[in-house]
Tab-separated table of C-alpha atoms in Angstrom:
chain	number	residue	atom	x	y	z
A	1	UNK	CA	-20.255	16.148	-13.500
A	2	UNK	CA	-16.451	16.846	-13.944
A	3	UNK	CA	-14.588	18.602	-16.502
A	4	UNK	CA	-14.996	15.632	-18.950
A	5	UNK	CA	-16.823	16.983	-22.449
A	6	UNK	CA	-15.898	19.939	-21.694
A	7	UNK	CA	-12.987	22.099	-24.310
A	8	UNK	CA	-10.113	23.729	-22.472
A	9	UNK	CA	-6.999	24.621	-23.786
A	10	UNK	CA	-4.383	22.408	-24.213
A	11	UNK	CA	-1.408	24.953	-23.418
A	12	UNK	CA	-3.684	26.852	-20.742
A	13	UNK	CA	-3.054	24.288	-18.598
A	14	UNK	CA	0.046	23.341	-19.576
A	15	UNK	CA	1.150	26.654	-17.763
A	16	UNK	CA	-1.374	25.764	-15.245
A	17	UNK	CA	0.431	22.728	-14.281
A	18	UNK	CA	3.798	23.269	-14.815
A	19	UNK	CA	4.052	26.680	-12.486
A	20	UNK	CA	1.836	25.092	-9.382
A	21	UNK	CA	4.515	22.566	-9.402
A	22	UNK	CA	7.100	24.870	-9.654
A	23	UNK	CA	5.841	27.111	-7.692
A	24	UNK	CA	5.062	24.679	-5.001
A	25	UNK	CA	8.108	22.589	-5.020
A	26	UNK	CA	6.204	19.204	-5.743
A	27	UNK	CA	6.384	15.993	-7.790
A	28	UNK	CA	4.258	14.890	-10.329
A	29	UNK	CA	4.554	10.984	-11.618
A	30	UNK	CA	7.785	11.124	-9.164
A	31	UNK	CA	10.171	12.715	-11.818
A	32	UNK	CA	10.595	15.605	-13.761
A	33	UNK	CA	10.817	13.805	-17.183
A	34	UNK	CA	7.091	12.222	-16.300
A	35	UNK	CA	6.148	16.001	-15.454
A	36	UNK	CA	6.885	17.371	-18.953
A	37	UNK	CA	5.440	14.586	-20.382
A	38	UNK	CA	1.996	15.210	-18.682
A	39	UNK	CA	2.089	18.613	-19.201
A	40	UNK	CA	2.679	19.100	-22.428
A	41	UNK	CA	0.366	15.897	-23.746
A	42	UNK	CA	-2.863	17.565	-22.365
A	43	UNK	CA	-5.769	17.140	-24.582
A	44	UNK	CA	-8.813	19.345	-23.748
A	45	UNK	CA	-11.132	16.723	-25.280
A	46	UNK	CA	-8.935	13.942	-22.971
A	47	UNK	CA	-9.845	12.343	-19.970
A	48	UNK	CA	-7.950	13.375	-16.704
A	49	UNK	CA	-7.484	11.156	-13.787
A	50	UNK	CA	-5.879	13.468	-10.411
A	51	UNK	CA	-4.064	10.882	-8.688
A	52	UNK	CA	-3.392	12.100	-4.631
A	53	UNK	CA	-0.642	10.007	-3.445
A	54	UNK	CA	1.173	10.095	0.363
A	55	UNK	CA	4.351	8.564	-0.785
A	56	UNK	CA	6.674	7.348	-3.247
A	57	UNK	CA	9.892	6.802	-1.760
A	58	UNK	CA	8.582	3.427	-1.534
A	59	UNK	CA	8.634	0.635	-4.149
A	60	UNK	CA	5.554	-0.578	-3.809
A	61	UNK	CA	3.894	2.961	-4.827
A	62	UNK	CA	6.183	3.575	-7.846
A	63	UNK	CA	5.070	0.659	-8.880
A	64	UNK	CA	1.246	1.238	-8.738
A	65	UNK	CA	1.624	4.657	-9.967
A	66	UNK	CA	3.388	3.521	-13.067
A	67	UNK	CA	0.844	0.834	-13.795
A	68	UNK	CA	-2.268	2.763	-13.105
A	69	UNK	CA	-1.232	5.524	-15.549
A	70	UNK	CA	-0.121	3.139	-18.366
A	71	UNK	CA	-3.611	1.760	-18.298
A	72	UNK	CA	-5.331	5.096	-18.031
A	73	UNK	CA	-2.770	6.119	-20.953
A	74	UNK	CA	-4.411	3.173	-22.946
A	75	UNK	CA	-7.951	3.853	-22.242
A	76	UNK	CA	-7.566	7.221	-23.959
A	77	UNK	CA	-6.701	9.555	-20.906
A	78	UNK	CA	-3.794	11.101	-18.696
A	79	UNK	CA	-2.927	10.953	-15.081
A	80	UNK	CA	-1.759	13.764	-13.236
A	81	UNK	CA	0.180	12.883	-9.970
A	82	UNK	CA	1.091	14.560	-6.737
A	83	UNK	CA	3.215	12.888	-4.011
A	84	UNK	CA	3.158	14.185	-0.279
A	85	UNK	CA	5.666	12.033	1.315
A	86	UNK	CA	3.748	11.628	3.772
A	87	UNK	CA	2.568	15.010	4.750
A	88	UNK	CA	-1.380	15.552	5.889
A	89	UNK	CA	-1.125	19.300	5.017
A	90	UNK	CA	1.156	18.926	1.985
A	91	UNK	CA	-1.430	16.191	0.315
A	92	UNK	CA	-4.207	17.872	1.161
A	93	UNK	CA	-2.790	21.024	-1.101
A	94	UNK	CA	-1.769	18.914	-3.657
A	95	UNK	CA	-5.802	17.755	-3.861
A	96	UNK	CA	-6.831	20.858	-4.325
A	97	UNK	CA	-4.321	21.744	-7.005
A	98	UNK	CA	-5.984	18.681	-8.522
A	99	UNK	CA	-9.374	19.653	-8.136
A	100	UNK	CA	-8.683	23.480	-8.914
A	101	UNK	CA	-6.721	21.791	-12.406
A	102	UNK	CA	-10.637	20.473	-13.432
A	103	UNK	CA	-9.618	16.437	-13.441
A	104	UNK	CA	-12.886	14.259	-13.779
A	105	UNK	CA	-11.954	11.506	-11.178
A	106	UNK	CA	-9.637	11.855	-8.158
A	107	UNK	CA	-7.731	8.881	-7.030
A	108	UNK	CA	-6.905	9.173	-3.404
A	109	UNK	CA	-4.216	7.210	-1.674
A	110	UNK	CA	-4.381	8.592	1.908
A	111	UNK	CA	-1.731	9.043	4.422
A	112	UNK	CA	-4.023	9.406	6.530
A	113	UNK	CA	-7.448	8.045	6.469
A	114	UNK	CA	-8.918	10.877	8.812
A	115	UNK	CA	-6.929	14.078	7.823
A	116	UNK	CA	-7.912	13.081	3.542
A	117	UNK	CA	-11.487	13.117	4.395
A	118	UNK	CA	-12.024	17.210	3.557
A	119	UNK	CA	-10.841	16.244	0.081
A	120	UNK	CA	-13.876	14.252	-0.480
A	121	UNK	CA	-16.077	17.061	0.240
A	122	UNK	CA	-14.103	19.785	-1.606
A	123	UNK	CA	-13.912	17.366	-4.770
A	124	UNK	CA	-17.721	16.415	-5.240
A	125	UNK	CA	-18.546	20.704	-4.511
A	126	UNK	CA	-16.579	20.359	-7.705
A	127	UNK	CA	-19.117	17.672	-9.209
A	128	UNK	CA	-15.646	15.601	-9.347
A	129	UNK	CA	-15.695	11.639	-7.941
A	130	UNK	CA	-12.976	9.885	-5.437
A	131	UNK	CA	-11.809	6.576	-5.581
A	132	UNK	CA	-10.169	5.446	-2.439
A	133	UNK	CA	-7.141	3.763	-3.588
A	134	UNK	CA	-5.932	1.085	-0.955
A	135	UNK	CA	-6.483	2.758	1.991
A	136	UNK	CA	-10.216	4.198	2.641
A	137	UNK	CA	-11.140	7.278	3.366
A	138	UNK	CA	-12.947	7.208	7.033
A	139	UNK	CA	-16.187	9.675	7.910
A	140	UNK	CA	-16.574	10.796	4.366
A	141	UNK	CA	-18.919	10.003	1.565
A	142	UNK	CA	-16.060	8.572	-0.655
A	143	UNK	CA	-17.651	7.460	-3.794
A	144	UNK	CA	-15.446	4.090	-4.292
A	145	UNK	CA	-12.608	2.429	-2.317
A	146	UNK	CA	-10.639	-0.372	-3.963
A	147	UNK	CA	-7.816	-2.394	-2.268
A	148	UNK	CA	-7.479	-6.279	-1.151
A	149	UNK	CA	-8.829	-8.125	2.154
A	150	UNK	CA	-6.802	-6.216	4.411
A	151	UNK	CA	-8.121	-8.587	7.670
A	152	UNK	CA	-7.061	-11.469	5.632
A	153	UNK	CA	-3.815	-9.957	4.981
A	154	UNK	CA	-3.153	-9.727	8.902
A	155	UNK	CA	-4.678	-13.239	9.144
A	156	UNK	CA	-1.690	-14.721	6.336
A	157	UNK	CA	0.894	-12.799	8.848
A	158	UNK	CA	-0.348	-14.013	11.900
A	159	UNK	CA	-1.121	-17.928	10.577
A	160	UNK	CA	2.301	-18.291	9.212
A	161	UNK	CA	4.061	-17.010	12.367
A	162	UNK	CA	1.999	-19.253	14.290
A	163	UNK	CA	2.753	-21.896	12.349
A	164	UNK	CA	6.199	-21.637	13.093
A	165	UNK	CA	5.703	-20.556	16.355
A	166	UNK	CA	3.137	-21.917	18.570
A	167	UNK	CA	3.870	-21.595	21.698
A	168	UNK	CA	5.573	-18.421	23.155
A	169	UNK	CA	5.846	-14.935	23.149
A	170	UNK	CA	4.797	-13.370	20.474
A	171	UNK	CA	5.597	-9.348	19.171
A	172	UNK	CA	3.194	-7.285	17.447
A	173	UNK	CA	5.093	-4.750	15.242
A	174	UNK	CA	1.827	-2.216	13.481
A	175	UNK	CA	1.885	0.094	10.997
A	176	UNK	CA	1.150	3.882	11.715
A	177	UNK	CA	-1.541	4.280	13.374
A	178	UNK	CA	-2.972	7.297	11.434
A	179	UNK	CA	-3.516	4.516	8.179
A	180	UNK	CA	-7.410	2.799	8.443
A	181	UNK	CA	-5.122	-0.453	6.535
A	182	UNK	CA	-2.625	-0.621	9.416
A	183	UNK	CA	-5.827	-1.447	11.643
A	184	UNK	CA	-7.373	-3.236	9.519
A	185	UNK	CA	-3.938	-5.671	9.164
A	186	UNK	CA	-4.129	-5.782	12.618
A	187	UNK	CA	-7.699	-6.743	13.510
A	188	UNK	CA	-6.839	-10.138	10.729
A	189	UNK	CA	-3.879	-10.734	13.092
A	190	UNK	CA	-5.690	-10.859	16.273
A	191	UNK	CA	-8.479	-12.999	15.105
A	192	UNK	CA	-6.039	-15.605	15.008
A	193	UNK	CA	-3.260	-14.652	18.255
A	194	UNK	CA	-5.873	-13.902	20.580
A	195	UNK	CA	-8.282	-17.166	20.704
A	196	UNK	CA	-4.792	-18.813	20.780
A	197	UNK	CA	-3.624	-16.337	23.703
A	198	UNK	CA	-7.091	-16.851	25.574
A	199	UNK	CA	-5.875	-20.865	25.405
A	200	UNK	CA	-2.676	-20.160	27.095
A	201	UNK	CA	-0.912	-21.540	24.156
A	202	UNK	CA	0.803	-17.927	23.331
A	203	UNK	CA	1.255	-14.552	25.129
A	204	UNK	CA	1.236	-11.112	23.119
A	205	UNK	CA	3.945	-9.489	25.092
A	206	UNK	CA	4.335	-6.305	22.962
A	207	UNK	CA	1.992	-4.239	20.776
A	208	UNK	CA	2.390	-1.254	18.851
A	209	UNK	CA	1.712	0.854	15.595
A	210	UNK	CA	4.708	2.426	14.112
A	211	UNK	CA	4.576	5.860	13.167
A	212	UNK	CA	4.505	6.791	9.635
A	213	UNK	CA	5.127	2.845	8.403
A	214	UNK	CA	9.149	3.294	8.892
A	215	UNK	CA	11.238	0.774	9.449
A	216	UNK	CA	13.410	2.964	12.045
A	217	UNK	CA	10.174	3.413	14.080
A	218	UNK	CA	9.642	-0.560	13.939
A	219	UNK	CA	13.353	-0.590	15.002
A	220	UNK	CA	13.121	0.842	17.988
A	221	UNK	CA	9.355	-1.042	18.897
A	222	UNK	CA	11.825	-3.874	18.154
A	223	UNK	CA	14.499	-2.807	20.343
A	224	UNK	CA	11.696	-2.792	23.101
A	225	UNK	CA	9.994	-5.665	23.059
A	226	UNK	CA	13.832	-7.619	23.008
A	227	UNK	CA	14.877	-5.262	26.145
A	228	UNK	CA	11.407	-5.795	27.878
A	229	UNK	CA	11.214	-9.424	27.115
A	230	UNK	CA	14.939	-10.429	27.831
A	231	UNK	CA	14.777	-11.979	24.018
A	232	UNK	CA	12.350	-14.030	24.928
A	233	UNK	CA	10.404	-13.608	22.271
A	234	UNK	CA	9.256	-17.131	19.610
A	235	UNK	CA	7.774	-15.171	16.838
A	236	UNK	CA	7.193	-11.376	15.288
A	237	UNK	CA	3.830	-10.483	13.147
A	238	UNK	CA	5.191	-7.235	11.181
A	239	UNK	CA	2.552	-5.190	9.453
A	240	UNK	CA	4.550	-5.205	6.288
A	241	UNK	CA	8.213	-5.669	4.536
A	242	UNK	CA	8.976	-1.986	6.058
A	243	UNK	CA	8.194	-2.618	9.429
A	244	UNK	CA	9.905	-6.432	9.007
A	245	UNK	CA	13.100	-5.363	7.975
A	246	UNK	CA	13.388	-2.903	11.110
A	247	UNK	CA	12.451	-5.821	13.529
A	248	UNK	CA	15.052	-8.008	11.489
A	249	UNK	CA	17.290	-5.632	12.021
A	250	UNK	CA	16.973	-5.741	15.989
A	251	UNK	CA	16.815	-9.002	16.071
A	252	UNK	CA	20.131	-8.855	13.990
A	253	UNK	CA	21.774	-7.166	16.394
A	254	UNK	CA	20.651	-9.982	19.266
A	255	UNK	CA	22.080	-12.902	16.840
A	256	UNK	CA	18.858	-13.937	16.562
A	257	UNK	CA	17.771	-12.989	12.762
A	258	UNK	CA	16.101	-16.175	11.330
A	259	UNK	CA	16.031	-17.751	14.018
A	260	UNK	CA	12.561	-16.055	15.203
A	261	UNK	CA	9.772	-16.171	12.622
A	262	UNK	CA	8.643	-12.767	10.858
A	263	UNK	CA	6.007	-11.657	8.757
A	264	UNK	CA	5.661	-9.110	6.368
A	265	UNK	CA	3.600	-7.918	3.713
A	266	UNK	CA	3.614	-6.237	0.016
A	267	UNK	CA	6.810	-8.504	-1.650
A	268	UNK	CA	8.682	-5.645	-1.541
A	269	UNK	CA	12.533	-6.718	-3.424
A	270	UNK	CA	14.516	-5.843	-0.057
A	271	UNK	CA	12.114	-8.511	1.894
A	272	UNK	CA	11.627	-10.805	-0.967
A	273	UNK	CA	15.306	-11.270	-1.124
A	274	UNK	CA	15.387	-11.899	3.234
A	275	UNK	CA	12.764	-14.489	2.432
A	276	UNK	CA	15.201	-16.325	-0.222
A	277	UNK	CA	18.015	-15.451	2.457
A	278	UNK	CA	16.033	-16.807	5.780
A	279	UNK	CA	15.759	-14.104	8.025
A	280	UNK	CA	12.287	-13.136	7.215
A	281	UNK	CA	10.076	-15.972	7.068
A	282	UNK	CA	6.876	-14.605	4.875
A	283	UNK	CA	5.478	-11.617	3.163
A	284	UNK	CA	1.920	-10.503	1.366
A	285	UNK	CA	1.763	-10.695	-2.139
A	286	UNK	CA	-1.046	-8.351	-3.281
A	287	UNK	CA	-0.781	-8.275	-7.164
A	288	UNK	CA	-0.660	-4.872	-8.198
A	289	UNK	CA	-1.008	-5.278	-11.442
A	290	UNK	CA	-4.487	-6.138	-10.574
A	291	UNK	CA	-5.523	-3.760	-8.327
A	292	UNK	CA	-3.566	-0.836	-10.293
A	293	UNK	CA	-5.336	-1.457	-13.678
A	294	UNK	CA	-8.389	-2.188	-11.955
A	295	UNK	CA	-8.546	1.328	-10.238
A	296	UNK	CA	-7.712	2.791	-13.648
A	297	UNK	CA	-10.579	1.466	-15.415
A	298	UNK	CA	-12.866	2.460	-12.271
A	299	UNK	CA	-11.174	5.741	-12.906
A	300	UNK	CA	-12.106	6.149	-16.677
A	301	UNK	CA	-15.807	4.559	-15.717
A	302	UNK	CA	-16.818	7.092	-13.456
A	303	UNK	CA	-15.453	9.994	-15.602
A	304	UNK	CA	-17.383	9.427	-18.053
A	305	UNK	CA	-20.434	8.715	-15.699
A	306	UNK	CA	-20.861	5.008	-16.182
A	307	UNK	CA	-21.911	2.377	-13.464
A	308	UNK	CA	-19.284	0.598	-11.376
A	309	UNK	CA	-20.237	-2.751	-10.136
A	310	UNK	CA	-19.021	-3.503	-6.939
A	311	UNK	CA	-20.139	-6.955	-4.949
A	312	UNK	CA	-18.903	-5.489	-1.255
A	313	UNK	CA	-19.258	-2.637	1.123
A	314	UNK	CA	-17.029	-1.140	3.713
A	315	UNK	CA	-18.084	0.903	6.239
A	316	UNK	CA	-16.197	4.195	7.469
A	317	UNK	CA	-17.785	5.125	9.641
A	318	UNK	CA	-19.939	7.522	7.726
A	319	UNK	CA	-21.024	5.214	5.072
A	320	UNK	CA	-20.629	1.885	3.332
A	321	UNK	CA	-18.412	2.160	0.628
A	322	UNK	CA	-19.254	0.466	-2.603
A	323	UNK	CA	-15.946	-1.829	-2.548
A	324	UNK	CA	-14.061	-3.613	-4.848
A	325	UNK	CA	-11.547	-5.994	-2.783
A	326	UNK	CA	-8.738	-8.405	-3.935
A	327	UNK	CA	-7.470	-11.459	-3.047
A	328	UNK	CA	-4.390	-11.421	-1.156
A	329	UNK	CA	-1.285	-14.170	-1.706
A	330	UNK	CA	0.621	-15.346	1.426
A	331	UNK	CA	4.386	-15.885	-0.111
A	332	UNK	CA	7.268	-17.835	1.636
A	333	UNK	CA	10.399	-19.225	0.896
A	334	UNK	CA	8.439	-22.604	-1.100
A	335	UNK	CA	6.675	-20.376	-3.296
A	336	UNK	CA	8.373	-17.542	-4.549
A	337	UNK	CA	7.941	-18.358	-7.899
A	338	UNK	CA	4.977	-16.455	-7.903
A	339	UNK	CA	6.718	-13.223	-7.818
A	340	UNK	CA	8.596	-14.637	-10.816
A	341	UNK	CA	6.376	-15.623	-12.754
A	342	UNK	CA	4.309	-12.427	-12.395
A	343	UNK	CA	7.147	-10.803	-13.813
A	344	UNK	CA	7.020	-8.934	-9.966
A	345	UNK	CA	10.248	-9.312	-9.321
A	346	UNK	CA	13.463	-11.545	-11.648
A	347	UNK	CA	14.885	-14.600	-10.464
A	348	UNK	CA	18.175	-13.019	-10.465
A	349	UNK	CA	16.564	-10.162	-8.265
A	350	UNK	CA	15.351	-12.539	-5.804
A	351	UNK	CA	17.982	-14.760	-5.473
A	352	UNK	CA	20.731	-12.163	-5.934
A	353	UNK	CA	22.181	-12.894	-1.602
A	354	UNK	CA	21.750	-16.787	-2.590
A	355	UNK	CA	24.990	-18.995	-3.804
A	356	UNK	CA	23.614	-19.755	-7.366
A	357	UNK	CA	23.780	-23.511	-6.689
A	358	UNK	CA	20.943	-23.095	-4.197
A	359	UNK	CA	18.992	-21.345	-7.273
A	360	UNK	CA	15.677	-22.954	-8.008
A	361	UNK	CA	16.073	-24.747	-11.339
A	362	UNK	CA	14.032	-23.306	-14.287
C-alpha cells in the first residue's frame, strides 16, 4: 500500500515540495498561489493525490485540474499538480518527484501513451496505484483508466461533417500521433468515412496527424490539403477544437471559412464562439465536471484501498485495463444551450461575437 496511514511531518513535506518546485522550475496547479497553498496545507494524516499533467496551456486542462482538486479537497484530501507542457522527459521527471514525495495515488494525463509507461512501473515499486486520466497509458499495468468513449467521439465528428457534405473530398486533420486518444478518435471517424469511401460517395484526400495537437501544425496540414486539391474540399474532420481552429484559419485565408463544415472536440470557448458565428460546424462536449469528479472519487477510494467498480475494460497492448468510459455529447449551433445550462460557458461568452439581436431568447 502507499503512504496512507503513515505519519509524515507536515513541515518537512512542505519544504521538500517547495524545494523541488523551485529547483526544477516546475508548476504546481498552474500558479504560484496554488503551489503555496498546496505545500502549506500538508497534513500527515491527509490523503495526497499526485496529478501528472501533460499540459496546462489549454483551457480544457485547467478546468480538469480545478474540478479534480476541488473534489479531492471536499473528500478530505489534497492534490499536488505538476504540468510537463508537452515534454516527455519532464513528465517522467515530475512523476518521479510526486512518487518520491509519497503520494497515495498517482493520476496521469499522458503526453505520450508509450513514454509514460515507465511511470506506472516506478509507482508500483513504491506501492502507489496509477489512474490514467482521459488518455490511456499503453503497454503498462496501469490500474485504472477513466475517459470518454473516444471512438464514439470520432464517430460524432465524422457523421456531423458527412451530414453536411455527403459527397466529395474529405480531409482528416488528426491530433498528436503520440496520444492514444488521437488514434481512437481517428478509428471512430474512419468507422463512418471508410464505408462511404468504399461506396464511392466520398474520397479521403488528406489524412495527417498534427504534432502535439498544435493548431499551427493543423494549419500547415490544412494548407497542404488545400494546395494538393486545388481547394476542392467539401468537408474537414478535425480531431479537436485546436486543430479545427488551425484548419479554419487556413480556410479563412482562401475565403472558404463557413462554407466548409469543420468538426471539433472539447467545447473550447473559441470553438463554441466559432460555432455561434458559423465558421465551425460542431464540437464534442465531454462533460469535464463528470470525468474530473469521478476521477477524484476513484483516486481517493484507491488511496483508501477500497474497490472500484468498473463495467468495461480497454486493452492497452499489455493488459485489459479496468475502465470507466463516460458518454460524450455532440454540440452544434442548435444545442449550444447544453454548455450554458451546464455552466461550462456563459451565454455572454458564447455569443460574444454575434449581434445581440441574434442571441437566443432566455
